[in-house]
C-alpha positions in Angstrom: 122.1 82.4 34.3 121.4 84.8 31.4 121.4 88.6 31.1 120.3 91.0 28.5 121.6 94.8 28.1 119.5 97.1 26.1 119.0 101.0 26.0 116.2 102.5 28.2 115.4 104.4 25.2 113.8 101.3 23.7 111.4 101.2 26.6 108.1 103.0 25.7 106.1 104.9 28.3 102.9 103.2 29.4 100.0 104.0 31.5 99.9 103.0 35.4 97.3 100.2 34.6 99.3 98.6 31.6 101.3 95.5 32.1 104.4 97.2 30.8 106.6 95.9 28.0 108.7 92.5 27.8 112.4 93.2 28.8 113.5 89.5 28.4 112.1 86.2 27.3 112.0 83.7 29.7 112.2 80.0 29.8 109.6 78.1 31.7 110.7 77.9 35.5 113.0 81.3 34.9 112.6 84.3 36.6 114.2 87.7 36.8 116.9 87.9 39.5 117.9 91.6 39.3 118.0 94.7 37.1 120.6 97.5 37.1 121.2 100.7 35.4 124.4 101.3 34.1 126.3 104.6 34.0 124.6 106.5 31.2 124.8 103.1 29.0 128.4 103.8 28.4 130.8 100.8 28.4 133.4 101.4 31.2 136.3 99.4 32.6 135.7 100.3 36.2 132.2 98.8 36.4 131.3 95.0 36.9 128.2 93.0 37.2 128.4 90.8 40.5 126.7 87.4 40.1 126.1 85.2 42.8 124.2 82.0 43.1 122.1 80.5 45.7 124.8 77.7 46.3 127.5 80.2 47.1 129.3 80.7 43.9 130.1 84.1 42.5 132.2 86.4 40.3 132.6 89.8 38.8 132.1 90.3 35.0 133.1 93.5 33.3 130.3 95.4 32.0 132.0 95.5 28.7 131.5 91.7 28.0 127.7 92.3 27.8 126.8 93.9 24.3 123.8 95.8 23.9 120.9 93.9 22.3 117.4 94.4 21.4 114.8 94.3 24.0 112.8 91.2 24.4 115.7 88.7 23.7 116.7 85.6 25.4 120.0 87.4 26.7 123.5 86.0 27.0 125.1 83.6 29.6 126.2 85.5 32.7 127.1 82.4 34.6 127.5 78.6 34.1 126.2 76.6 37.1 128.4 74.2 38.9 125.9 72.4 40.8 123.5 70.9 38.5 122.0 68.0 40.4 120.3 68.0 43.8 117.7 70.8 43.2 120.2 72.7 41.0 121.6 76.4 41.5 119.9 79.6 40.5 121.1 83.2 40.3 120.4 85.2 43.5 122.1 88.4 42.7 123.1 90.2 39.6 124.0 93.8 40.5 126.3 96.7 39.3 129.4 97.1 41.6 132.7 98.9 41.6 135.9 97.3 42.6 136.0 99.3 46.0 132.4 98.4 46.9 131.5 96.0 49.6 128.6 93.5 49.9 126.8 91.7 52.4 125.7 88.0 51.7 122.8 86.7 53.5 121.7 83.1 53.8 118.5 81.4 54.4 119.4 80.5 57.9 120.4 84.1 58.8 124.2 83.9 58.4 125.6 87.4 57.2 129.0 87.8 55.6 130.4 90.9 54.6 133.0 90.8 51.6 135.0 93.3 49.5 134.0 93.0 45.9 137.7 93.1 44.9 138.3 90.1 46.8 135.9 88.2 44.4 137.7 87.1 41.1 137.0 88.8 37.9 136.1 86.2 35.1 134.4 85.9 31.8 130.7 85.4 31.2 130.8 81.7 30.7 132.8 80.7 33.9 131.3 79.2 36.8 132.9 81.4 39.4 134.4 80.7 42.8 133.0 79.9 46.2 132.3 83.3 47.8 130.7 81.8 50.7 130.7 78.4 52.3 127.4 77.0 53.3 126.1 74.6 55.8 124.1 71.7 54.5 120.6 72.9 53.4 121.5 76.7 53.5 121.4 78.9 50.5 122.2 82.4 49.7 119.0 84.5 49.4 120.0 88.0 49.1 123.1 90.2 48.4 123.2 93.8 49.6 125.6 96.6 48.8 127.1 98.2 51.8 126.5 101.9 51.5 129.5 104.2 51.3 129.0 106.0 54.6 129.0 102.6 56.4 132.6 101.7 54.9 133.9 105.0 55.8 132.9 104.6 59.5 134.9 101.1 59.9 
C-alpha cells in the first residue's frame, strides 16, 4: 500500500535493450499496481489519487499529500489495509482522477459497477478508505477503469 512521487527528469534515457532504472524499492511479494503522470508535476488541489483495494475498499487522496521524493525509495503509505487475514488485501488501482470523473470497477466474477469519483470519500494517506463496492464471497476487484469524457456526455 505504498506510493512514491518523483520528477520525471530524474529518469535517464536508456536503450531499447536495457532493463531501465529503478523507480521504487519493493519488498518481497510486492508489485507495482499503477503509474501515473501528474499535470506538469505541479501540486494542484483538483487532482486526486484514487486508491482501490482488491477487497473493495477505496478512497481519494489529494495529490498534495504525496511529497516529491528521490527515485528508488520505498515510498510513503497510500492506504492501510483493513483486512489483514484470510489472504490479505492488495492495491488494485492507484490512478490520477478529478472529482468530476467516473470509474468502472470490475470484479473477478465479471460484475461491473460504474461510480462517480466525487461519491468516493476524500481521506488522508494513512486511512483505510471506505467500502466502494460490496463483493460476493470469494470475489475481488481486479481492474478499475476511467470512463472516457465522451461516454459521460452521452448519458
